Amino acid sequence: MRLLTRLALLSTMLLPLPALAQESSLTVGVLDTAKVPSVMARAVDDFIRPGYRRFEEEADTMEESMVELCGSPSSESLMNAQSTFGDVVEAWSRIEIVRVGPVLEGNRFERILFFPDRKGTGLKQVQAALAKPDPSVTSVDTLKEKSVAMQGLGALEFVLFGTGSESLQSAEGAYRCQYGTAIAANLKRLGSELTEAWDAPDGVAAAWKTPGPDNPIFRDEAEAAKELLGVLVHAAETIRDQRIEQFYKGDAKKALPRQAIYWRSGNTFRSITANIEGLRDLLATSGMVELLAEDNRSVVSSTDFVARSLSRVSGDIKPDVAAVVEDPAQIAKLDFLLLNSRDLTLRLNNDLGGGIGLAAGFSFSDGD
């Protein structure tokens, strides 16, 4: 009966998407190199730079919330800090799809988000730091030199939501709170570095906007277009492989809810939804549709339709992952995400890639 219920619910959700399983009739296009610089410029100025600025701003608010919590510990100030954490997660999740450029330098990405932690190494380091007071984790100047797993969102989530977090409501949690404040300050520091890197007039932003033989990153327009499309493809792959399949691969009995990102704070699906919305935003604001011939441009709208449907379903899943994998109606939504996140990847990789002049079947994940 549970299986029949799931199948019925999944079928209902699939009704608005009759075209998803159809084969593409796309004609492989030729890249319009003249339009690439403007597309890259919009990606930088209308998505990447604002995205990092928003993350920096939310991290700044997070630090303020932690300072308030430490100064006036109470259930109310703890709830405020926990709520602010969700805002930081959402801001990061929208821009984390850009896994290229300055965020990869100095392990910035892992310092902000160390995930997945397959062996639980990071968790053990955070728990050890909380078990025995260590002044070096209460200052951003010394915390930033420690393991990447101890200084980012995962560590802050455990501070605010993990075992013993109730101590933050009183003076008993002073040390724990100071550690959390240092993490928030470190996130703000990293956000500031990323903002500065992308705002520098002669830095990475200029390289993205002006591909050419003297460019240190993109020797021509094709390389630039490939990088931007690769960001989208990798984002779609990550949503499926590292966000959904990390804890659910289609069999509820084998689900591992505690392997889901942000499961302690209930931000798993808020983060996934923000990932999808970030992908949609980058695709739209960059104007990649302009790189397609007129008769191929429906590829973008159909791809966005799939992404929008994924976002709608993800945003409608309950926060408690453990409860989700016990509920047939919620499991049907997970099945929907699994099925259509794969379709999203194929549409970006094959249809959009082929439409802008890369042969259909081009594999960005293989680095071809």
Short mmCIF file of C-alpha atoms in Angstrom, two decimals:
data_model
loop_
_atom_site.label_atom_id
_atom_site.label_comp_id
_atom_site.label_asym_id
_atom_site.label_seq_id
_atom_site.Cartn_x
_atom_site.Cartn_y
_atom_site.Cartn_z
CA MET A 1 0.00 0.00 0.00
CA ARG A 2 2.86 2.40 0.86
CA LEU A 3 4.47 1.70 -2.51
CA LEU A 4 1.20 2.30 -4.38
CA THR A 5 0.72 5.56 -2.51
CA ARG A 6 4.21 6.73 -3.47
CA LEU A 7 3.71 5.82 -7.11
CA ALA A 8 0.38 7.63 -7.23
CA LEU A 9 1.85 10.76 -5.67
CA LEU A 10 4.88 10.68 -7.96
CA SER A 11 2.65 10.31 -11.00
CA THR A 12 0.61 13.30 -9.88
CA MET A 13 3.71 15.46 -9.59
CA LEU A 14 4.93 14.34 -12.98
CA LEU A 15 1.75 15.41 -14.77
CA PRO A 16 2.91 19.02 -15.37
CA LEU A 17 6.10 17.74 -16.99
CA PRO A 18 5.00 15.69 -20.02
CA ALA A 19 7.93 16.77 -22.16
CA LEU A 20 10.73 15.77 -19.80
CA ALA A 21 11.27 12.29 -21.21
CA GLN A 22 11.06 13.31 -24.83
CA GLU A 23 14.18 13.18 -26.96
CA SER A 24 15.66 16.48 -27.99
CA SER A 25 15.19 17.71 -31.55
CA LEU A 26 17.94 20.30 -31.08
CA THR A 27 20.18 21.20 -33.98
CA VAL A 28 23.82 21.51 -32.94
CA GLY A 29 24.72 25.18 -33.25
CA VAL A 30 27.77 27.33 -33.84
CA LEU A 31 28.95 29.60 -31.06
CA ASP A 32 28.30 33.30 -31.70
CA THR A 33 31.62 34.49 -30.31
CA ALA A 34 30.71 38.17 -30.56
CA LYS A 35 28.05 37.76 -27.87
CA VAL A 36 30.16 35.84 -25.38
CA PRO A 37 31.82 38.84 -23.63
CA SER A 38 28.47 40.45 -22.78
CA VAL A 39 27.12 37.15 -21.47
CA MET A 40 30.19 36.69 -19.28
CA ALA A 41 29.94 40.29 -18.07
CA ARG A 42 26.35 39.80 -16.97
CA ALA A 43 27.26 36.56 -15.21
CA VAL A 44 29.89 38.46 -13.24
CA ASP A 45 28.07 41.72 -12.56
CA ASP A 46 24.51 40.46 -12.13
CA PHE A 47 25.06 37.12 -10.40
CA ILE A 48 28.54 36.37 -9.07
CA ARG A 49 29.44 39.70 -7.49
CA PRO A 50 25.99 40.29 -5.93
CA GLY A 51 25.99 36.70 -4.70
CA TYR A 52 29.23 37.02 -2.79
CA ARG A 53 28.21 40.43 -1.44
CA ARG A 54 24.99 38.97 -0.08
CA PHE A 55 26.88 36.11 1.54
CA GLU A 56 29.30 38.55 3.14
CA GLU A 57 26.41 40.66 4.45
CA GLU A 58 24.59 37.65 5.90
CA ALA A 59 27.81 36.43 7.52
CA ASP A 60 28.23 39.88 9.07
CA THR A 61 24.69 39.64 10.48
CA MET A 62 25.53 36.16 11.72
CA GLU A 63 28.51 37.50 13.65
CA GLU A 64 26.33 40.23 15.17
CA SER A 65 23.77 37.62 16.23
CA MET A 66 26.48 35.54 17.88
CA VAL A 67 27.87 38.57 19.73
CA GLU A 68 24.36 39.33 20.99
CA LEU A 69 23.89 35.70 22.04
CA CYS A 70 27.17 35.68 23.95
CA GLY A 71 26.41 39.01 25.62
CA SER A 72 22.82 38.19 26.55
CA PRO A 73 22.34 34.42 26.48
CA SER A 74 18.68 33.38 26.44
CA SER A 75 16.29 31.16 24.52
CA GLU A 76 15.27 34.19 22.44
CA SER A 77 18.81 35.19 21.45
CA LEU A 78 19.61 31.56 20.64
CA MET A 79 16.54 31.31 18.42
CA ASN A 80 17.60 34.51 16.68
CA ALA A 81 21.09 33.15 16.03
CA GLN A 82 19.64 29.88 14.75
CA SER A 83 17.30 31.76 12.41
CA THR A 84 20.17 33.89 11.14
CA PHE A 85 22.15 30.74 10.45
CA GLY A 86 19.42 29.66 8.03
CA ASP A 87 19.78 32.99 6.20
CA VAL A 88 23.54 32.50 5.85
CA VAL A 89 23.01 28.98 4.53
CA GLU A 90 20.56 30.24 1.92
CA ALA A 91 22.88 33.06 0.80
CA TRP A 92 25.82 30.67 0.47
CA SER A 93 23.75 27.98 -1.25
CA ARG A 94 22.79 30.35 -4.06
CA ILE A 95 26.38 31.33 -4.86
CA GLU A 96 28.14 28.06 -3.99
CA ILE A 97 27.27 26.77 -7.46
CA VAL A 98 30.20 28.89 -8.72
CA ARG A 99 32.95 26.40 -7.97
CA VAL A 100 35.59 28.14 -10.03
CA GLY A 101 37.95 31.05 -9.56
CA PRO A 102 38.91 32.67 -6.22
CA VAL A 103 36.69 30.40 -4.12
CA LEU A 104 39.02 27.50 -4.96
CA GLU A 105 42.14 29.43 -3.93
CA GLY A 106 43.43 28.80 -0.43
CA ASN A 107 40.73 26.16 0.13
CA ARG A 108 38.15 28.92 0.61
CA PHE A 109 35.30 26.70 -0.51
CA GLU A 110 36.12 23.97 2.02
CA ARG A 111 36.69 26.58 4.74
CA ILE A 112 33.15 27.83 4.17
CA LEU A 113 31.57 24.42 3.63
CA PHE A 114 33.35 21.15 4.37
CA PHE A 115 30.90 18.62 2.94
CA PRO A 116 30.48 15.74 2.65
CA ASP A 117 32.37 14.68 5.75
CA ARG A 118 32.31 11.00 4.84
CA LYS A 119 34.44 9.73 7.72
CA GLY A 120 33.09 12.16 10.30
CA THR A 121 36.58 13.63 10.72
CA GLY A 122 35.37 17.21 10.82
CA LEU A 123 32.60 16.43 13.29
CA LYS A 124 35.06 14.76 15.64
CA GLN A 125 37.35 17.81 15.47
CA VAL A 126 34.50 20.17 16.31
CA GLN A 127 33.31 17.95 19.16
CA ALA A 128 36.86 17.78 20.54
CA ALA A 129 37.16 21.56 20.41
CA LEU A 130 33.92 21.90 22.37
CA ALA A 131 34.80 19.21 24.91
CA LYS A 132 37.92 20.97 26.17
CA PRO A 133 38.23 24.78 26.11
CA ASP A 134 40.84 25.92 23.62
CA PRO A 135 41.43 29.69 23.31
CA SER A 136 42.77 29.23 19.78
CA VAL A 137 39.29 28.46 18.42
CA THR A 138 37.72 31.57 19.93
CA SER A 139 39.64 34.03 17.76
CA VAL A 140 39.35 34.26 13.99
CA ASP A 141 43.08 34.98 13.72
CA THR A 142 43.96 31.55 15.10
CA LEU A 143 40.85 29.64 14.01
CA LYS A 144 41.59 30.31 10.33
CA GLU A 145 44.84 28.37 10.67
CA LYS A 146 43.12 25.23 11.89
CA SER A 147 41.45 22.39 9.98
CA VAL A 148 39.02 23.64 7.34
CA ALA A 149 36.32 21.46 8.92
CA MET A 150 36.45 23.49 12.14
CA GLN A 151 35.86 26.94 10.70
CA GLY A 152 32.80 26.94 8.43
CA LEU A 153 29.06 26.38 8.18
CA GLY A 154 29.16 22.74 9.27
CA ALA A 155 31.02 23.62 12.46
CA LEU A 156 28.71 26.56 13.19
CA GLU A 157 25.67 24.35 12.66
CA PHE A 158 26.91 21.93 15.32
CA VAL A 159 27.64 24.79 17.71
CA LEU A 160 24.10 26.13 17.32
CA PHE A 161 22.12 22.90 16.88
CA GLY A 162 24.31 19.97 17.95
CA THR A 163 24.56 18.09 21.22
CA GLY A 164 24.93 20.54 24.09
CA SER A 165 23.69 23.58 22.15
CA GLU A 166 21.05 24.23 24.82
CA SER A 167 23.90 25.54 27.00
CA LEU A 168 23.99 28.62 24.77
CA GLN A 169 20.87 29.86 26.55
CA SER A 170 22.91 30.61 29.68
CA ALA A 171 26.38 31.62 30.83
CA GLU A 172 27.27 27.93 30.87
CA GLY A 173 27.69 28.09 27.09
CA ALA A 174 30.08 31.07 27.04
CA TYR A 175 33.02 29.19 25.53
CA ARG A 176 30.84 27.44 22.96
CA CYS A 177 29.36 30.81 22.01
CA GLN A 178 32.80 32.39 21.61
CA TYR A 179 33.78 29.56 19.26
CA GLY A 180 30.63 30.16 17.22
CA THR A 181 31.37 33.89 17.06
CA ALA A 182 34.86 33.17 15.72
CA ILE A 183 33.38 30.90 13.04
CA ALA A 184 30.92 33.61 12.00
CA ALA A 185 33.74 36.16 11.86
CA ASN A 186 35.75 33.76 9.72
CA LEU A 187 32.83 33.35 7.31
CA LYS A 188 32.59 37.12 7.04
CA ARG A 189 36.34 37.29 6.39
CA LEU A 190 36.11 34.75 3.60
CA GLY A 191 33.08 36.50 2.11
CA SER A 192 35.00 39.77 2.13
CA GLU A 193 37.97 38.18 0.39
CA LEU A 194 35.73 36.76 -2.33
CA THR A 195 33.95 40.07 -2.81
CA GLU A 196 37.26 41.91 -3.09
CA ALA A 197 38.64 39.37 -5.55
CA TRP A 198 35.66 39.71 -7.90
CA ASP A 199 35.45 43.51 -7.48
CA ALA A 200 39.11 44.12 -8.37
CA PRO A 201 39.10 46.03 -11.70
CA ASP A 202 42.07 44.13 -13.13
CA GLY A 203 41.34 40.75 -11.56
CA VAL A 204 39.25 37.70 -12.32
CA ALA A 205 36.18 39.72 -13.34
CA ALA A 206 38.12 41.44 -16.11
CA ALA A 207 39.44 38.08 -17.30
CA TRP A 208 35.91 36.67 -17.50
CA LYS A 209 34.69 39.67 -19.49
CA THR A 210 37.50 39.86 -22.05
CA PRO A 211 38.51 36.42 -23.37
CA GLY A 212 41.41 36.53 -25.81
CA PRO A 213 44.96 35.37 -26.56
CA ASP A 214 46.48 37.55 -23.80
CA ASN A 215 43.89 36.50 -21.22
CA PRO A 216 45.41 34.42 -18.36
CA ILE A 217 42.20 32.36 -17.99
CA PHE A 218 40.32 32.22 -21.30
CA ARG A 219 42.28 32.20 -24.54
CA ASP A 220 39.13 32.61 -26.61
CA GLU A 221 35.36 32.96 -26.39
CA ALA A 222 34.78 29.21 -26.63
CA GLU A 223 36.79 28.60 -23.46
CA ALA A 224 34.83 31.27 -21.64
CA ALA A 225 31.46 29.89 -22.75
CA LYS A 226 32.57 26.41 -21.76
CA GLU A 227 33.47 27.63 -18.25
CA LEU A 228 30.11 29.28 -17.72
CA LEU A 229 28.16 26.31 -19.00
CA GLY A 230 30.34 24.04 -16.91
CA VAL A 231 29.32 25.95 -13.79
CA LEU A 232 25.68 25.18 -14.56
CA VAL A 233 26.29 21.52 -15.39
CA HIS A 234 28.38 20.91 -12.28
CA ALA A 235 25.73 22.64 -10.17
CA ALA A 236 23.03 20.31 -11.47
CA GLU A 237 25.27 17.27 -10.93
CA THR A 238 26.08 18.34 -7.38
CA ILE A 239 22.42 18.84 -6.49
CA ARG A 240 21.71 15.24 -7.46
CA ASP A 241 24.95 13.49 -6.46
CA GLN A 242 26.05 15.31 -3.30
CA ARG A 243 22.80 16.77 -1.98
CA ILE A 244 20.06 14.25 -2.71
CA GLU A 245 21.88 10.95 -3.26
CA GLN A 246 24.08 11.72 -0.27
CA PHE A 247 21.23 10.46 1.90
CA TYR A 248 18.60 9.03 -0.49
CA LYS A 249 19.13 6.93 -3.61
CA GLY A 250 15.60 5.75 -4.27
CA ASP A 251 15.15 3.21 -1.47
CA ALA A 252 13.64 4.69 1.70
CA LYS A 253 14.73 1.65 3.73
CA LYS A 254 18.35 2.46 2.93
CA ALA A 255 18.03 6.20 3.45
CA LEU A 256 20.63 7.88 5.68
CA PRO A 257 18.98 11.10 6.89
CA ARG A 258 21.95 12.03 9.07
CA GLN A 259 24.12 12.13 5.97
CA ALA A 260 22.04 14.98 4.54
CA ILE A 261 23.55 18.43 4.48
CA TYR A 262 22.34 20.73 7.30
CA TRP A 263 20.08 18.01 8.76
CA ARG A 264 20.59 19.23 12.32
CA SER A 265 19.26 22.70 11.60
CA GLY A 266 16.48 21.61 9.26
CA ASN A 267 18.01 23.54 6.36
CA THR A 268 18.55 20.60 3.98
CA PHE A 269 15.83 21.44 1.50
CA ARG A 270 16.14 25.19 1.97
CA SER A 271 19.73 24.81 0.82
CA ILE A 272 18.85 22.53 -2.11
CA THR A 273 16.13 24.94 -3.21
CA ALA A 274 18.61 27.82 -3.05
CA ASN A 275 21.08 25.78 -5.14
CA ILE A 276 18.40 25.33 -7.81
CA GLU A 277 17.34 28.97 -7.65
CA GLY A 278 20.96 30.05 -7.99
CA LEU A 279 21.28 27.91 -11.12
CA ARG A 280 18.09 29.41 -12.56
CA ASP A 281 19.25 32.92 -11.72
CA LEU A 282 22.66 32.47 -13.38
CA LEU A 283 21.11 30.99 -16.50
CA ALA A 284 18.64 33.87 -16.77
CA THR A 285 20.73 36.88 -15.74
CA SER A 286 23.72 35.94 -17.88
CA GLY A 287 21.53 35.90 -20.97
CA MET A 288 22.96 32.63 -22.25
CA VAL A 289 19.89 32.35 -24.45
CA GLU A 290 21.59 34.91 -26.72
CA LEU A 291 24.28 32.36 -27.57
CA LEU A 292 21.68 30.12 -29.17
CA ALA A 293 20.27 30.37 -32.67
CA GLU A 294 16.65 31.58 -32.79
CA ASP A 295 15.29 28.10 -33.54
CA ASN A 296 17.16 26.62 -30.55
CA ARG A 297 16.23 29.17 -27.91
CA SER A 298 13.36 27.13 -26.50
CA VAL A 299 16.07 25.00 -24.88
CA VAL A 300 16.54 27.65 -22.21
CA SER A 301 12.86 27.99 -21.37
CA SER A 302 12.34 24.22 -21.23
CA THR A 303 15.43 23.83 -19.04
CA ASP A 304 14.19 26.54 -16.71
CA PHE A 305 10.81 24.80 -16.59
CA VAL A 306 12.47 21.67 -15.27
CA ALA A 307 14.54 23.66 -12.75
CA ARG A 308 11.51 25.64 -11.60
CA SER A 309 9.58 22.41 -11.06
CA LEU A 310 12.47 21.00 -9.03
CA SER A 311 12.58 24.16 -6.94
CA ARG A 312 8.84 24.04 -6.31
CA VAL A 313 8.95 20.44 -5.11
CA SER A 314 12.13 20.88 -3.05
CA GLY A 315 10.68 23.94 -1.37
CA ASP A 316 7.61 21.93 -0.38
CA ILE A 317 9.49 19.16 1.46
CA LYS A 318 9.42 19.16 5.26
CA PRO A 319 12.59 20.30 7.09
CA ASP A 320 13.02 17.15 9.21
CA VAL A 321 14.88 14.72 6.93
CA ALA A 322 14.34 11.75 9.24
CA ALA A 323 10.60 12.33 9.13
CA VAL A 324 10.66 12.84 5.36
CA VAL A 325 12.06 9.38 4.63
CA GLU A 326 9.26 7.83 6.72
CA ASP A 327 6.44 9.61 4.86
CA PRO A 328 5.27 8.18 1.48
CA ALA A 329 4.08 11.58 0.30
CA GLN A 330 7.46 13.15 1.09
CA ILE A 331 9.37 10.20 -0.39
CA ALA A 332 7.47 10.70 -3.65
CA LYS A 333 8.87 14.22 -3.74
CA LEU A 334 12.40 12.89 -3.24
CA ASP A 335 11.82 10.49 -6.14
CA PHE A 336 10.70 13.43 -8.24
CA LEU A 337 13.93 15.30 -7.39
CA LEU A 338 16.06 12.28 -8.30
CA LEU A 339 14.35 11.74 -11.65
CA ASN A 340 14.22 15.31 -12.81
CA SER A 341 17.60 16.48 -11.48
CA ARG A 342 19.11 13.97 -13.90
CA ASP A 343 16.99 15.41 -16.68
CA LEU A 344 18.18 18.91 -15.77
CA THR A 345 21.81 17.85 -16.05
CA LEU A 346 21.23 16.27 -19.48
CA ARG A 347 19.41 19.32 -20.78
CA LEU A 348 22.21 21.63 -19.71
CA ASN A 349 25.03 19.35 -20.83
CA ASN A 350 23.60 18.06 -24.11
CA ASP A 351 20.93 20.48 -25.31
CA LEU A 352 22.33 23.80 -24.14
CA GLY A 353 25.91 22.67 -24.72
CA GLY A 354 25.13 21.45 -28.21
CA GLY A 355 23.09 24.54 -28.96
CA ILE A 356 25.95 26.94 -28.28
CA GLY A 357 28.35 25.03 -30.46
CA LEU A 358 29.61 22.16 -28.36
CA ALA A 359 28.77 18.72 -29.67
CA ALA A 360 25.82 17.04 -27.97
CA GLY A 361 27.13 14.60 -25.38
CA PHE A 362 30.05 16.84 -24.44
CA SER A 363 30.94 15.94 -20.86
CA PHE A 364 31.87 18.85 -18.64
CA SER A 365 32.23 16.55 -15.67
CA ASP A 366 35.02 14.69 -17.47
CA GLY A 367 36.77 17.95 -18.32
CA ASP A 368 36.73 17.16 -22.05
#
